[in-house]
Short mmCIF file of C-alpha atoms in Angstrom, two decimals:
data_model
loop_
_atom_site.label_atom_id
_atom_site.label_comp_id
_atom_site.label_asym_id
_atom_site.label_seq_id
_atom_site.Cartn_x
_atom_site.Cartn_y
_atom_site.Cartn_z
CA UNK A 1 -23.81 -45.11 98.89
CA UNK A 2 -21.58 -48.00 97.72
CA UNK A 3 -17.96 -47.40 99.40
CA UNK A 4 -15.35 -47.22 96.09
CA UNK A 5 -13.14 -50.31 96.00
CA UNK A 6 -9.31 -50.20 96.55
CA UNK A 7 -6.56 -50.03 93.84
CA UNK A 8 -6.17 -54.01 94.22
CA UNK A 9 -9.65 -55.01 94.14
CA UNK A 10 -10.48 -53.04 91.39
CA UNK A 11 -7.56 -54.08 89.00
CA UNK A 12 -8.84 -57.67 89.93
CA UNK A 13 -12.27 -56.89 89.05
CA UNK A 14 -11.06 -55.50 86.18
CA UNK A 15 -9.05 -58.41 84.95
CA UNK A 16 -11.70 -60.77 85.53
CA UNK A 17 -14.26 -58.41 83.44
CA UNK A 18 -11.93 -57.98 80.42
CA UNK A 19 -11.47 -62.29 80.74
CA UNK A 20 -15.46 -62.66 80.50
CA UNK A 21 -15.17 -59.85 77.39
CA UNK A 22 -12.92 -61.73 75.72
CA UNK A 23 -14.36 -65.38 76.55
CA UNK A 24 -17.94 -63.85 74.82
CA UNK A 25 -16.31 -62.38 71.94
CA UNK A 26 -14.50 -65.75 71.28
CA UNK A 27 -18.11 -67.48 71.35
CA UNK A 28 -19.72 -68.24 68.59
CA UNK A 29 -23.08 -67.78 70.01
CA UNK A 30 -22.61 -64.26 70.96
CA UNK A 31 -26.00 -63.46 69.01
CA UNK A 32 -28.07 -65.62 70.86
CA UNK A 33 -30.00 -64.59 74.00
CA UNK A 34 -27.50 -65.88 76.45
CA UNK A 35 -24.46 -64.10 74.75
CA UNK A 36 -26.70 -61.29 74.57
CA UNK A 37 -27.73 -61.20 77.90
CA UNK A 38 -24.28 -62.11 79.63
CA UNK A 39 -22.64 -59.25 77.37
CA UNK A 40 -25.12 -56.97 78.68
CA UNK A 41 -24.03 -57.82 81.64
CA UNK A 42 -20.42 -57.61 81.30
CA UNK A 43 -21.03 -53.80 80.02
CA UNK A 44 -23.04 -52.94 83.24
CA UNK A 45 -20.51 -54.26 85.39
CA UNK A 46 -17.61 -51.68 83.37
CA UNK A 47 -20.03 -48.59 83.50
CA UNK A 48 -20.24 -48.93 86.88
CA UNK A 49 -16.41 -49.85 87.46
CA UNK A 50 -15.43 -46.84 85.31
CA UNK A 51 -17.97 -44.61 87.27
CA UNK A 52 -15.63 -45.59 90.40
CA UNK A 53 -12.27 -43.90 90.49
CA UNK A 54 -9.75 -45.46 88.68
CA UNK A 55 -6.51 -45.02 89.63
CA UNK A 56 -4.54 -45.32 86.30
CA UNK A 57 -6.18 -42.53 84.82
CA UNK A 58 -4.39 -39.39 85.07
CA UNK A 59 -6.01 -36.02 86.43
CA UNK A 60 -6.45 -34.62 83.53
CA UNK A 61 -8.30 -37.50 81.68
CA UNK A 62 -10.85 -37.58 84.65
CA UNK A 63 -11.58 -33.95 84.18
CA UNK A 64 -11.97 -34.42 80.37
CA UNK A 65 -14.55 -37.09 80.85
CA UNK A 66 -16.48 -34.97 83.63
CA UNK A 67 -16.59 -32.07 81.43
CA UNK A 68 -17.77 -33.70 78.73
CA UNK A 69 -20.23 -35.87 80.50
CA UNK A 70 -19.06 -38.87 78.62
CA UNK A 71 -17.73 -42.65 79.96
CA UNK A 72 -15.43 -44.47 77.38
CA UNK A 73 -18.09 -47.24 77.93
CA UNK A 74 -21.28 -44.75 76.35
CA UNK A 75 -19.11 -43.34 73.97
CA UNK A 76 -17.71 -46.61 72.07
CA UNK A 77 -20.35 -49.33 72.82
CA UNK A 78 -21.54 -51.44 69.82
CA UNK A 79 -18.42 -49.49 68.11
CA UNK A 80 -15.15 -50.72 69.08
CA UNK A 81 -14.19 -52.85 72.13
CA UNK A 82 -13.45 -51.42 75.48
CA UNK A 83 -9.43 -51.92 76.75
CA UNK A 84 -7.29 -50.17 79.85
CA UNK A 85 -5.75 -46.70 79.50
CA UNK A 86 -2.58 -48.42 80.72
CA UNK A 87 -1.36 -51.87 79.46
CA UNK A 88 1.67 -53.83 79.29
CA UNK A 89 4.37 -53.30 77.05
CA UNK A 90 3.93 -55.32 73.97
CA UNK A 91 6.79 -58.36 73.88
CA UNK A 92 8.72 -57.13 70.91
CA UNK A 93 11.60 -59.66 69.18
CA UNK A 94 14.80 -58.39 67.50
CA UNK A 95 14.57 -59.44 63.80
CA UNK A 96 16.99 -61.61 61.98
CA UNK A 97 19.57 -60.03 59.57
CA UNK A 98 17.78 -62.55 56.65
CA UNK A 99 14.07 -61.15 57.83
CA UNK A 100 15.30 -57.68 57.92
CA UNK A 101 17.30 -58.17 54.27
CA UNK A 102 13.59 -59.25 53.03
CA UNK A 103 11.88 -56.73 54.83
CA UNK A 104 14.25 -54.01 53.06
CA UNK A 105 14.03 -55.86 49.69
CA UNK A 106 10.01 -55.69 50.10
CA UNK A 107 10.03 -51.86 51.13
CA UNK A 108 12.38 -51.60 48.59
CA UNK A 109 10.43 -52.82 45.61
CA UNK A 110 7.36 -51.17 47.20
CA UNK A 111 9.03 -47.98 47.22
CA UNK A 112 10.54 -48.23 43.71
CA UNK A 113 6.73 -49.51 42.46
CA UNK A 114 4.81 -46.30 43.68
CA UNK A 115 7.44 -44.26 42.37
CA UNK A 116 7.33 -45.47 38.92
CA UNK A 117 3.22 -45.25 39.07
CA UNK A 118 3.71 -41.22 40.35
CA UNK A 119 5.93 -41.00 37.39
CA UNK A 120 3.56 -42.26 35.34
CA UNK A 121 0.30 -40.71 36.20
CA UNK A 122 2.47 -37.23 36.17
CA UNK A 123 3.58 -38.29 32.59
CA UNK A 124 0.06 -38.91 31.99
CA UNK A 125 -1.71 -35.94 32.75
CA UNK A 126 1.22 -34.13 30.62
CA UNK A 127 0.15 -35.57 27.90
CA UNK A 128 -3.62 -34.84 28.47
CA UNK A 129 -2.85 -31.06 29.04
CA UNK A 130 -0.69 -30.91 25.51
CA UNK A 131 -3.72 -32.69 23.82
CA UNK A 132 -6.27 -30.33 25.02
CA UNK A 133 -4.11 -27.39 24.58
CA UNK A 134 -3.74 -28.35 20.73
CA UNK A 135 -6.80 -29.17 20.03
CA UNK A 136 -7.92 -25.72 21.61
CA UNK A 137 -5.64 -24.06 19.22
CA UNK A 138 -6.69 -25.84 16.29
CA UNK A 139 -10.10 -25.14 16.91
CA UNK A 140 -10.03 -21.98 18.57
CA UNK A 141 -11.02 -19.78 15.19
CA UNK A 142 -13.13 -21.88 13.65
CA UNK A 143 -15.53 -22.43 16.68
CA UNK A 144 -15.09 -18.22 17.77
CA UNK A 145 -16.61 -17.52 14.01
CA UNK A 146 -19.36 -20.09 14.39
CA UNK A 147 -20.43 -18.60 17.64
CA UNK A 148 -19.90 -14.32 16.22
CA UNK A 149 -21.99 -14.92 13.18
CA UNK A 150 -24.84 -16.38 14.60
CA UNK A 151 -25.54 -12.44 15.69
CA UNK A 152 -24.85 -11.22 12.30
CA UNK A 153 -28.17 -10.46 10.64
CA UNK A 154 -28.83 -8.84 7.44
CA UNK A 155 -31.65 -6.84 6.36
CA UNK A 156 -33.64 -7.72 3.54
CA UNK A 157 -36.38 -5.48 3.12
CA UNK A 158 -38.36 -5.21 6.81
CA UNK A 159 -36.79 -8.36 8.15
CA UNK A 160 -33.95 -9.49 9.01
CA UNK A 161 -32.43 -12.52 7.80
CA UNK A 162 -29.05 -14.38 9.59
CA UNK A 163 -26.48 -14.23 6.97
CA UNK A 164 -25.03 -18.06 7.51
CA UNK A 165 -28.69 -19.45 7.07
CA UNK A 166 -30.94 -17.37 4.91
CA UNK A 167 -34.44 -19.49 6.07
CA UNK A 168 -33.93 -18.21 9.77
CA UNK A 169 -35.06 -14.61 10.77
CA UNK A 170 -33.48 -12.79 13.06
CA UNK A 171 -34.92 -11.43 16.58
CA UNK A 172 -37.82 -14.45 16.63
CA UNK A 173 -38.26 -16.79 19.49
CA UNK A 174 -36.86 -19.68 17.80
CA UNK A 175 -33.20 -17.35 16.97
CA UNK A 176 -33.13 -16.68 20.67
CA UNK A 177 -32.49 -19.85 21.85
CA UNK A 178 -29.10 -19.88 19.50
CA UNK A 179 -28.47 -16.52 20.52
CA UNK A 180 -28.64 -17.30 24.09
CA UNK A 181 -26.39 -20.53 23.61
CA UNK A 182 -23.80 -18.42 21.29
CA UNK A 183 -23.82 -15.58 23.85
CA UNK A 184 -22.43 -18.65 26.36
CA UNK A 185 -20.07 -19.90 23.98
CA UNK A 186 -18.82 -16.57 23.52
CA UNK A 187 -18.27 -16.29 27.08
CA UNK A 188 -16.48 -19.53 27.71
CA UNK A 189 -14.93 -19.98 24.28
CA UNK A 190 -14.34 -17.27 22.66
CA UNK A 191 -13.28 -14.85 26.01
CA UNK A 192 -12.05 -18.04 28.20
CA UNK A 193 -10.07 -19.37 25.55
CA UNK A 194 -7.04 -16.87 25.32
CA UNK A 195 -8.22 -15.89 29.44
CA UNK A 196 -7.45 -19.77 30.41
CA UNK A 197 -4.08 -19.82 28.03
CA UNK A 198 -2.84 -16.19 29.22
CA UNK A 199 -4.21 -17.51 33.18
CA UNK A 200 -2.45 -20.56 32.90
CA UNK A 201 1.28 -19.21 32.16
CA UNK A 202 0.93 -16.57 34.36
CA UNK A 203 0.54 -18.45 37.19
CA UNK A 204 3.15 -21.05 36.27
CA UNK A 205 5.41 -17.64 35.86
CA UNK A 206 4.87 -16.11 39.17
CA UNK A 207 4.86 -19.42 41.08
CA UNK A 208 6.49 -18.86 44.82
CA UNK A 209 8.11 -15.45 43.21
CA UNK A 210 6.80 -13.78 46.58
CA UNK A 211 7.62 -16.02 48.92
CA UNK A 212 11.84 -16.37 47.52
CA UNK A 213 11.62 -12.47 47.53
CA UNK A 214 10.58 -12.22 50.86
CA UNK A 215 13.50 -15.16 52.41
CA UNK A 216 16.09 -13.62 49.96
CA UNK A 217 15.58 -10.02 51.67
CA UNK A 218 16.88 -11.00 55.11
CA UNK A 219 20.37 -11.32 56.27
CA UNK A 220 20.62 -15.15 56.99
CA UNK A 221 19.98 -15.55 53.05
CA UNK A 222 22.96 -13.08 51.82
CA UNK A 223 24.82 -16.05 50.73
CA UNK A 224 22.12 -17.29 48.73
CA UNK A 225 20.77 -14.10 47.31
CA UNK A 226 24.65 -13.44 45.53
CA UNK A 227 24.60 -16.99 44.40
CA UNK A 228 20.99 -15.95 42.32
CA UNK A 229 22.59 -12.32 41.62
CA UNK A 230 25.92 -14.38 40.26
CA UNK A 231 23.22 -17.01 38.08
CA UNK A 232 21.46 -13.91 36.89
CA UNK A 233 24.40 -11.74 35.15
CA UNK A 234 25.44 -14.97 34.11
CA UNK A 235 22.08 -15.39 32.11
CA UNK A 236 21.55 -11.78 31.31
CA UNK A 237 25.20 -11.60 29.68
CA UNK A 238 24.63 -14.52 27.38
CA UNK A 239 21.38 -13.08 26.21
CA UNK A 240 23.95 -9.97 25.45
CA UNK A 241 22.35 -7.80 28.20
CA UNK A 242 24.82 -5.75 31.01
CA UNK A 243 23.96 -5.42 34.48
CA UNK A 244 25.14 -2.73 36.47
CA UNK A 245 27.47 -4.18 39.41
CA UNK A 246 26.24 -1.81 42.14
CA UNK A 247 22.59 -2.39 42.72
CA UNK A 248 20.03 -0.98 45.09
CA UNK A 249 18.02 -3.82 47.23
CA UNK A 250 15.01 -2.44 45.32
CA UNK A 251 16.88 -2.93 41.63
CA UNK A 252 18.21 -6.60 43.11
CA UNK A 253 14.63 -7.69 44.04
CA UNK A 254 13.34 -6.79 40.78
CA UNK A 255 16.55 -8.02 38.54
CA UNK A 256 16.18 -11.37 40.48
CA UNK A 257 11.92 -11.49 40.45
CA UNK A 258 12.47 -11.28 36.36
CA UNK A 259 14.95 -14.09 36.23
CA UNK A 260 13.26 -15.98 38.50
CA UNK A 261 10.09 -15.83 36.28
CA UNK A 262 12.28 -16.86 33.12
CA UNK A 263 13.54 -19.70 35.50
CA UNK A 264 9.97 -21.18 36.36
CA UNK A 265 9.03 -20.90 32.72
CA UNK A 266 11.84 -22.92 31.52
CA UNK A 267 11.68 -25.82 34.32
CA UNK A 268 11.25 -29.17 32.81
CA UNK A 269 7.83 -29.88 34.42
CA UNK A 270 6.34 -26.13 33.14
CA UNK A 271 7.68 -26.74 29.70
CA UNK A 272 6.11 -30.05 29.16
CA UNK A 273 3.28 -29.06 30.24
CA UNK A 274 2.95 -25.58 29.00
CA UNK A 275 5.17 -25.46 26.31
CA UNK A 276 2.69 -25.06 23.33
CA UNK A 277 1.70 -21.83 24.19
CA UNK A 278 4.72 -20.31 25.14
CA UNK A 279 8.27 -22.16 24.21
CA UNK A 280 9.01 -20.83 20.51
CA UNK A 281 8.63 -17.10 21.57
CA UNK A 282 11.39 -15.33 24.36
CA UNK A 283 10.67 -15.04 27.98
CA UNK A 284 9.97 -11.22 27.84
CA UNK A 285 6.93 -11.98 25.32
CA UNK A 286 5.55 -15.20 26.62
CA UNK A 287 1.70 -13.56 26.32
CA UNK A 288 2.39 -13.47 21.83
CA UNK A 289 0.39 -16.23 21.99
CA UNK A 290 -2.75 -14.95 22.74
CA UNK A 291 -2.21 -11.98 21.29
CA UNK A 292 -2.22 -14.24 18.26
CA UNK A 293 -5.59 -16.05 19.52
CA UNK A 294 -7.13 -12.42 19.59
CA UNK A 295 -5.88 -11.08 16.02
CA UNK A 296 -7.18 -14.43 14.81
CA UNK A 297 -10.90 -13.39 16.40
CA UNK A 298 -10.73 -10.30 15.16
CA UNK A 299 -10.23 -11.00 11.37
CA UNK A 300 -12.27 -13.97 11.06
CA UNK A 301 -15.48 -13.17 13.24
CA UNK A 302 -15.80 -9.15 14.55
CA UNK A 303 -15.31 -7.47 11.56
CA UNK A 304 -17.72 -8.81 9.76
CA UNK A 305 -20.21 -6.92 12.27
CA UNK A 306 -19.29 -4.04 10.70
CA UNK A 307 -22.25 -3.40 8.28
CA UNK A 308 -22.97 -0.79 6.08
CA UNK A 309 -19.78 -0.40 4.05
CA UNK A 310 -17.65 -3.07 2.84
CA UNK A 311 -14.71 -0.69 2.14
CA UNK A 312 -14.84 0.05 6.43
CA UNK A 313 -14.72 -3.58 6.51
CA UNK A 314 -11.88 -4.04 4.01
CA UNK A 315 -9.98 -1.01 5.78
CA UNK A 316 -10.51 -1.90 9.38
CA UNK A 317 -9.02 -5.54 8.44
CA UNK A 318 -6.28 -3.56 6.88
CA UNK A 319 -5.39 -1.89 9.63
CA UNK A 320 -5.22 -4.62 11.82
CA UNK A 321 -3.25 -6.83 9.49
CA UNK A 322 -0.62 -3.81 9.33
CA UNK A 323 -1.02 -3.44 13.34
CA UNK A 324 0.06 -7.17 13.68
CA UNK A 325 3.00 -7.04 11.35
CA UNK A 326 4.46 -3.42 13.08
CA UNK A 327 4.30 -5.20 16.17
CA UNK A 328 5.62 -8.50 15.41
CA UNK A 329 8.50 -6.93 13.03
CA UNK A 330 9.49 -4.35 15.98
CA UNK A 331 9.27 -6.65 18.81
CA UNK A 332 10.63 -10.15 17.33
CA UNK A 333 9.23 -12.19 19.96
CA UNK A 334 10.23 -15.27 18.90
CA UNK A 335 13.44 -17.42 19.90
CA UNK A 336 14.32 -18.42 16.34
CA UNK A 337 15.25 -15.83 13.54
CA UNK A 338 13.61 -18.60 11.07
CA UNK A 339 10.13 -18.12 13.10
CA UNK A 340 10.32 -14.46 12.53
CA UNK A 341 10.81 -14.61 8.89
CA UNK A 342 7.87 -16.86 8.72
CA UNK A 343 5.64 -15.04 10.59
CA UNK A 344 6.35 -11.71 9.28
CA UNK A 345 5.74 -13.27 5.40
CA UNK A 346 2.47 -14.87 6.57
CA UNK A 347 1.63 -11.37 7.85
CA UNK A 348 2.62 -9.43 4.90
CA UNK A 349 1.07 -12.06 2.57
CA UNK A 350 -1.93 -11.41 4.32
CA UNK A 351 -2.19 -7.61 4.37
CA UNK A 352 -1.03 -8.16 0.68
CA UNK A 353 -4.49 -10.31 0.08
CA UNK A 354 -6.52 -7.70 2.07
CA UNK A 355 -5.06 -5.01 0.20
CA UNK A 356 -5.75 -7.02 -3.22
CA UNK A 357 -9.27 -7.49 -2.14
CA UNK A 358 -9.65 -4.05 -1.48
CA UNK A 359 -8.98 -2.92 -5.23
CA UNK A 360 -11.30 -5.50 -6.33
CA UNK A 361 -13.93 -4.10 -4.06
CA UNK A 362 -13.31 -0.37 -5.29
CA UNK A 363 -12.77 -1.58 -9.27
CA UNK A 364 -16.74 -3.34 -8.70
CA UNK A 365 -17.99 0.06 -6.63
CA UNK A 366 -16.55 1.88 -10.03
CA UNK A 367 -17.90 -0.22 -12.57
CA UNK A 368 -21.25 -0.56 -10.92
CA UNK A 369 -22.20 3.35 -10.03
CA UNK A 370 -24.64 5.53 -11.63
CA UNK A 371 -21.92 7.15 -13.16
CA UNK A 372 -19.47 4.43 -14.06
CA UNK A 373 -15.93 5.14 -14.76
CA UNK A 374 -12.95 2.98 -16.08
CA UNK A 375 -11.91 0.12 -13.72
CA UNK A 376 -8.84 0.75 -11.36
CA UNK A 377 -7.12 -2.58 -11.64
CA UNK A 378 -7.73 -5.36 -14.55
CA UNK A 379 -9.43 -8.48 -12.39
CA UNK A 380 -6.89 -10.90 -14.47
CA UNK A 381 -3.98 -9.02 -13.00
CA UNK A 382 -4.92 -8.73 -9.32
CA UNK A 383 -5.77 -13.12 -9.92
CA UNK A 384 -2.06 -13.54 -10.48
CA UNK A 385 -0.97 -11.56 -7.70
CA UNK A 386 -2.65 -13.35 -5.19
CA UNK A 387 -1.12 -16.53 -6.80
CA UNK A 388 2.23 -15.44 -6.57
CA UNK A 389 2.25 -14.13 -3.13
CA UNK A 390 0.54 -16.88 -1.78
CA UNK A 391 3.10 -19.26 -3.67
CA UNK A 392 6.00 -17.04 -2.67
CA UNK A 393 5.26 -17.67 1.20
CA UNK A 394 4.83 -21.44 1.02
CA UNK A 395 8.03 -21.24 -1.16
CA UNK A 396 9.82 -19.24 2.16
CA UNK A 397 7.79 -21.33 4.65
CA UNK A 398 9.48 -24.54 2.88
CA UNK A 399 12.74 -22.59 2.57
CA UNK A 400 12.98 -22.04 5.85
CA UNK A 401 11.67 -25.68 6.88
CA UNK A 402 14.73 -26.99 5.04
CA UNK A 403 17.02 -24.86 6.20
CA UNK A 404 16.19 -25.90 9.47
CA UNK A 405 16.36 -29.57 8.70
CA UNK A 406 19.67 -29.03 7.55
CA UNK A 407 21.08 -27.06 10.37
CA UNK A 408 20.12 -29.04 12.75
CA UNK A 409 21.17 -31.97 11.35
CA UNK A 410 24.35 -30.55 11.09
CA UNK A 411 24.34 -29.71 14.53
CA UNK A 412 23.58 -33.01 15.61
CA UNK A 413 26.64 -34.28 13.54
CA UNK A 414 28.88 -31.60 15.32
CA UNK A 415 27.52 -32.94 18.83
CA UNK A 416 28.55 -36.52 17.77
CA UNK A 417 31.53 -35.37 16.46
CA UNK A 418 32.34 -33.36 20.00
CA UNK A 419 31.36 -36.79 21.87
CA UNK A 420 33.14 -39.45 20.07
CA UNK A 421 36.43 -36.76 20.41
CA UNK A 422 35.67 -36.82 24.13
CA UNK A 423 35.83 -40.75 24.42
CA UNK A 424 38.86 -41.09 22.20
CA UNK A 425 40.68 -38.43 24.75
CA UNK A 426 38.90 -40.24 27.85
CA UNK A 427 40.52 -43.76 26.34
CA UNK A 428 44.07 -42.06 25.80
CA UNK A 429 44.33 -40.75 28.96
CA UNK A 430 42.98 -44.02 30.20
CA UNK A 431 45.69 -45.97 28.42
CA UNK A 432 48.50 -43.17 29.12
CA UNK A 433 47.64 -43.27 32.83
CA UNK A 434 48.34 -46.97 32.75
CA UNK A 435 51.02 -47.17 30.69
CA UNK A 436 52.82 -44.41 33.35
CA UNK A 437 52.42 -46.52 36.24
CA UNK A 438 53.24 -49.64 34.17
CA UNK A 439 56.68 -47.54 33.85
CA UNK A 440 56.81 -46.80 37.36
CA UNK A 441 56.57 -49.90 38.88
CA UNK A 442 59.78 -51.19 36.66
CA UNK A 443 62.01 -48.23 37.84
CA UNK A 444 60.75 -48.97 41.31
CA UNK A 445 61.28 -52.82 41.14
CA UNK A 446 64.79 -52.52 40.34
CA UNK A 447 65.68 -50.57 43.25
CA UNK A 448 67.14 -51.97 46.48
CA UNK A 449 64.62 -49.83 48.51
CA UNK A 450 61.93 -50.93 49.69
CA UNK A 451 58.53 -51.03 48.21
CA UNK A 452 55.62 -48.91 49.10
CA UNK A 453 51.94 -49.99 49.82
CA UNK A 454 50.82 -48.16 45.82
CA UNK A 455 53.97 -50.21 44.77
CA UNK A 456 52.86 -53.81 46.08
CA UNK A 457 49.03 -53.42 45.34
CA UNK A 458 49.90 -51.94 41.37
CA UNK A 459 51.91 -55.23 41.33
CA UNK A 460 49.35 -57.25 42.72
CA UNK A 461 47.22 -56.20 39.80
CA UNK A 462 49.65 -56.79 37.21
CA UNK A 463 49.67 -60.50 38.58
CA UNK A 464 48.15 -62.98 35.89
CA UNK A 465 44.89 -64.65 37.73
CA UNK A 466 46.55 -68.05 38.15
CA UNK A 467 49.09 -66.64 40.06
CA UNK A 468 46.45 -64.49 42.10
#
C-alpha cells in the first residue's frame, strides 16, 4: 500500500500538475492524440493525489466527499476545470478617483436606463389591461346574447326551429356542436366575464389587508396604528361620517380594514389599472359594475327564454327594469351627482319603453281575440311617447355633459387663478425679504460697531461683479 506523501511533497506535486493543466489547455493541439493522451494523464495523476489526504481541506469537506462517494475530479471532469480549495489572495489595485468617477457615471446611466425600461414595460401592460377591459365592456352584451339564443328554440308544429336562424332545427346532431360551443362561451364569457371583473377588484381591495391587521395589533406598532386611526377620522369626516373616539380593538381593526380597502383602491398603480370598472362609483359600492354587466344579461339574453307568454316576458323585464332603478335611486353609488341623474333617466327611460311596449302588446292581444274589444291605447300615441322620452334623455344626457364641461372648466380657471396668486405672493415676499435686509445692512453700516459675519457676507453680495 503506497505510503501517503507529506504536506510539502504533495503541494509540490500539486503545483507541478496544475502547471502541466494549464500548459495543455494553452495548446492548441489539445484534440489530438498526444494532448489527449497527456491530459488523460494529468487527470489520473489528480484522482489519485486527491484520493491521498490533503491537508488544506477541512474536516468537514473530507466527510462530505466520503459520504457522498464523490472526488471533485469524477464529479467535474469534461465540465469545468479542476483548481485548489485554498488559493492565494487575488492582487487587488486601489482605483483612481477618474476610473472610479467613470465607473459611477457608467453604473449610473445603467441604473437610470433599466429604470426607465421598468417604467415603461409597467406603463405598458397598463395600457394593455385598460384596452382589454374596454373592449370586454363594449362587447360584453352583444357576445352574452349571441351565445343565450343559440338555445332558444321555437316550436313550429312537431319541430323545433332556432329562432335566430329559421333553416336550423333544434336538438339534431349538427345544433349540438353550437350548443356545445355556446354552453363554453357561456361559461367563460358570459359567467367569467363579470366573475374576472368582480375577481379582479377584489383582490386589488384586500391586498396585504391581513397581514397590516395582524403587525398593527401588537404593541411595538401603537404608534403607527393612531397615525392610521388619526388618517382614518380624517377621511371619514370629509366624507361627512363621525367616528366614535373611544373604540374597542375589535371596532379599530375593522374601522381601519375598511379604510385600508378604500386606500388600496385609490393607489395610483390600482387606479390605472383598474379604474374602468370601478373609479366613477364610491368605495362602499365598487361591485355596481357588475351588477350592471348582470342586469345587462338579463334583459338582452334570459328573458327571452321565457316562452309561452309574451306579457310574462314583458312583465318580468318590467320588474327588473324597476328593480335596477329602486336600487340605483336608493343607493347612489356613484361619485358624481351628474352620473346619478344620468343613470337614473336611462333607467326610467327604459322601464318607460318596456312599459310602452307592454300596452302595445295588450292593445294587439285585444284587437286580435275571438272576442275583440276596443283597443287600450291608439298605436300613433304610444309612437310619440317613445320619441319624446327617448329625446328627453339624450336632451339630459347632453345637459348634463355640458354642465360638466363648464364646471370643470371653471374649476380649472379657479386653480390657475389660486396658482398665479401663489407666485405673485411667493415674488413679494421674495422682493420684501430683500428689500429688508437691503435696509438692514445701511443701518448697520453706519454704526461704529463692528460688523457681523450675516453683515459682511450680505455685503459681499451686494458687491457689483467687477469689484468681486
Amino acid at each position: 500500500m503506497p505510503q501517503p506523501l507529506s504536506g510539502s511533497r504533495q503541494k509540490r506535486r500539486r503545483q507541478s500538475l496544475e502547471q502541466r493543466a494549464s500548459t495543455l489547455l494553452s495548446l492548441d493541439d489539445v484534440s489530438s492524440a498526444h494532448g489527449t493522451i497527456a491530459a488523460r494523464r494529468v487527470l489520473t495523476a489528480l484522482r489519485a493525489l486527491l484520493t491521498e489526504p490533503d491537508p488544506h481541506t477541512s474536516h468537514a469537506r473530507q466527510l462530505q466527499r466520503e459520504a457522498i462517494n464523490m472526488s471533485t475530479a469524477k464529479a467535474y471532469t469534461g465540465a469545468l476545470p479542476m483548481y485548489r480549495s485554498t488559493h492565494r489572495v487575488c492582487p487587488a489595485k486601489p482605483l483612481t478617483a477618474h476610473v472610479r468617477s467613470r465607473v459611477l457615471r457608467s453604473n449610473l446611466c445603467v441604473w437610470q436606463a433599466r429604470v426607465k425600461l421598468r417604467l415603461l414595460y409597467q406603463s405598458y401592460r397598463i395600457k394593455c389591461v385598460k384596452v382589454m377591459l374596454g373592449i370586454l365592456l363594449l362587447l360584453y352584451p352583444m357576445v352574452s346574447r349571441n351565445f343565450l339564443l343559440v338555445f332558444h328554440c321555437d316550436q313550429i308544429g312537431a319541430r323545433y326551429w332556432l329562432v335566430k336562424d329559421r333553416s336550423l332545427e333544434c336538438y339534431t346532431t349538427e345544433w349540438s356542436l353550437y350548443a356545445c360551443v355556446a354552453l363554453a362561451g357561456v361559461g367563460v364569457w358570459v359567467v367569467g366575464v363579470p366573475f374576472l371583473f368582480w375577481r379582479t377588484v377584489y383582490k386589488a381591495r384586500h391586498r396585504h389587508i391581513d397581514t397590516r391587521l395582524a403587525l398593527l395589533e401588537s404593541r411595538a406598532y401603537r404608534p403607527l396604528r393612531e397615525k392610521w386611526l388619526a388618517e382614518m377620522r380624517t377621511m371619514l369626516a370629509a366624507e361627512g361620517r363621525c367616528v366614535p373616539l373611544a373604540l374597542g380593538r375589535r371596532d379599530e381593526m375593522s374601522y381601519l380594514g375598511h379604510y385600508m380597502k378604500t386606500k388600496n383602491l385609490e393607489d395610483s398603480a390600482v387606479m390605472a389599472r383598474l379604474g374602468l370598472i370601478y373609479q366613477n362609483y364610491k368605495s362602499e359600492f365598487w361591485w355596481f359594475d357588475v351588477f350592471d354587466l348582470i342586469r345587462k344579461v338579463l334583459l338582452n339574453g334570459v328573458l327571452v327564454f321565457l316562452q309561452g307568454n309574451d306579457i310574462v316576458q314583458s312583465t318580468s323585464g318590467l320588474a327588473l327594469c324597476l328593480l335596477a332603478l329602486t336600487l340605483t335611486l336608493q343607493c347612489k353609488p356613484y361619485r358624481s351627482w351628474t352620473d346619478s341623474l344620468v343613470a337614473g333617466v336611462t333607467q326610467f327611460q327604459l322601464f318607460i319603453t318596456l312599459f310602452l311596449g307592454f300596452l302595445l302588446l295588450m292593445n294587439t292581444t285585444s284587437t286580435t281575440a275571438l272576442t275583440p274589444v276596443a283597443a287600450i291605447v291608439d298605436v300613433d300615441t304610444i309612437s310619440l311617447m317613445l320619441v319624446a322620452t327617448n329625446l328627453a334623455s339624450v336632451v339630459v344626457a347632453a345637459g348634463v355633459l355640458l354642465h360638466d364641461t363648464v364646471h370643470n372648466r371653471r374649476r380649472m380657471q379657479k386653480v390657475r387663478a389660486v396658482r398665479r396668486a401663489e407666485l405673485i405672493q411667493a415674488a413679494v415676499r421674495k422682493l420684501w425679504r430683500r428689500a429688508y435686509n437691503h435696509a438692514v445692512v445701511i443701518a448697520y453700516a453706519n454704526r461704529p460697531a463692528p460688523l457681523s459675519v450675516a453683515l459682511l457676507l450680505q455685503r459681499a453680495r451686494r458687491l457689483p461683479p467687477s469689484e468681486n
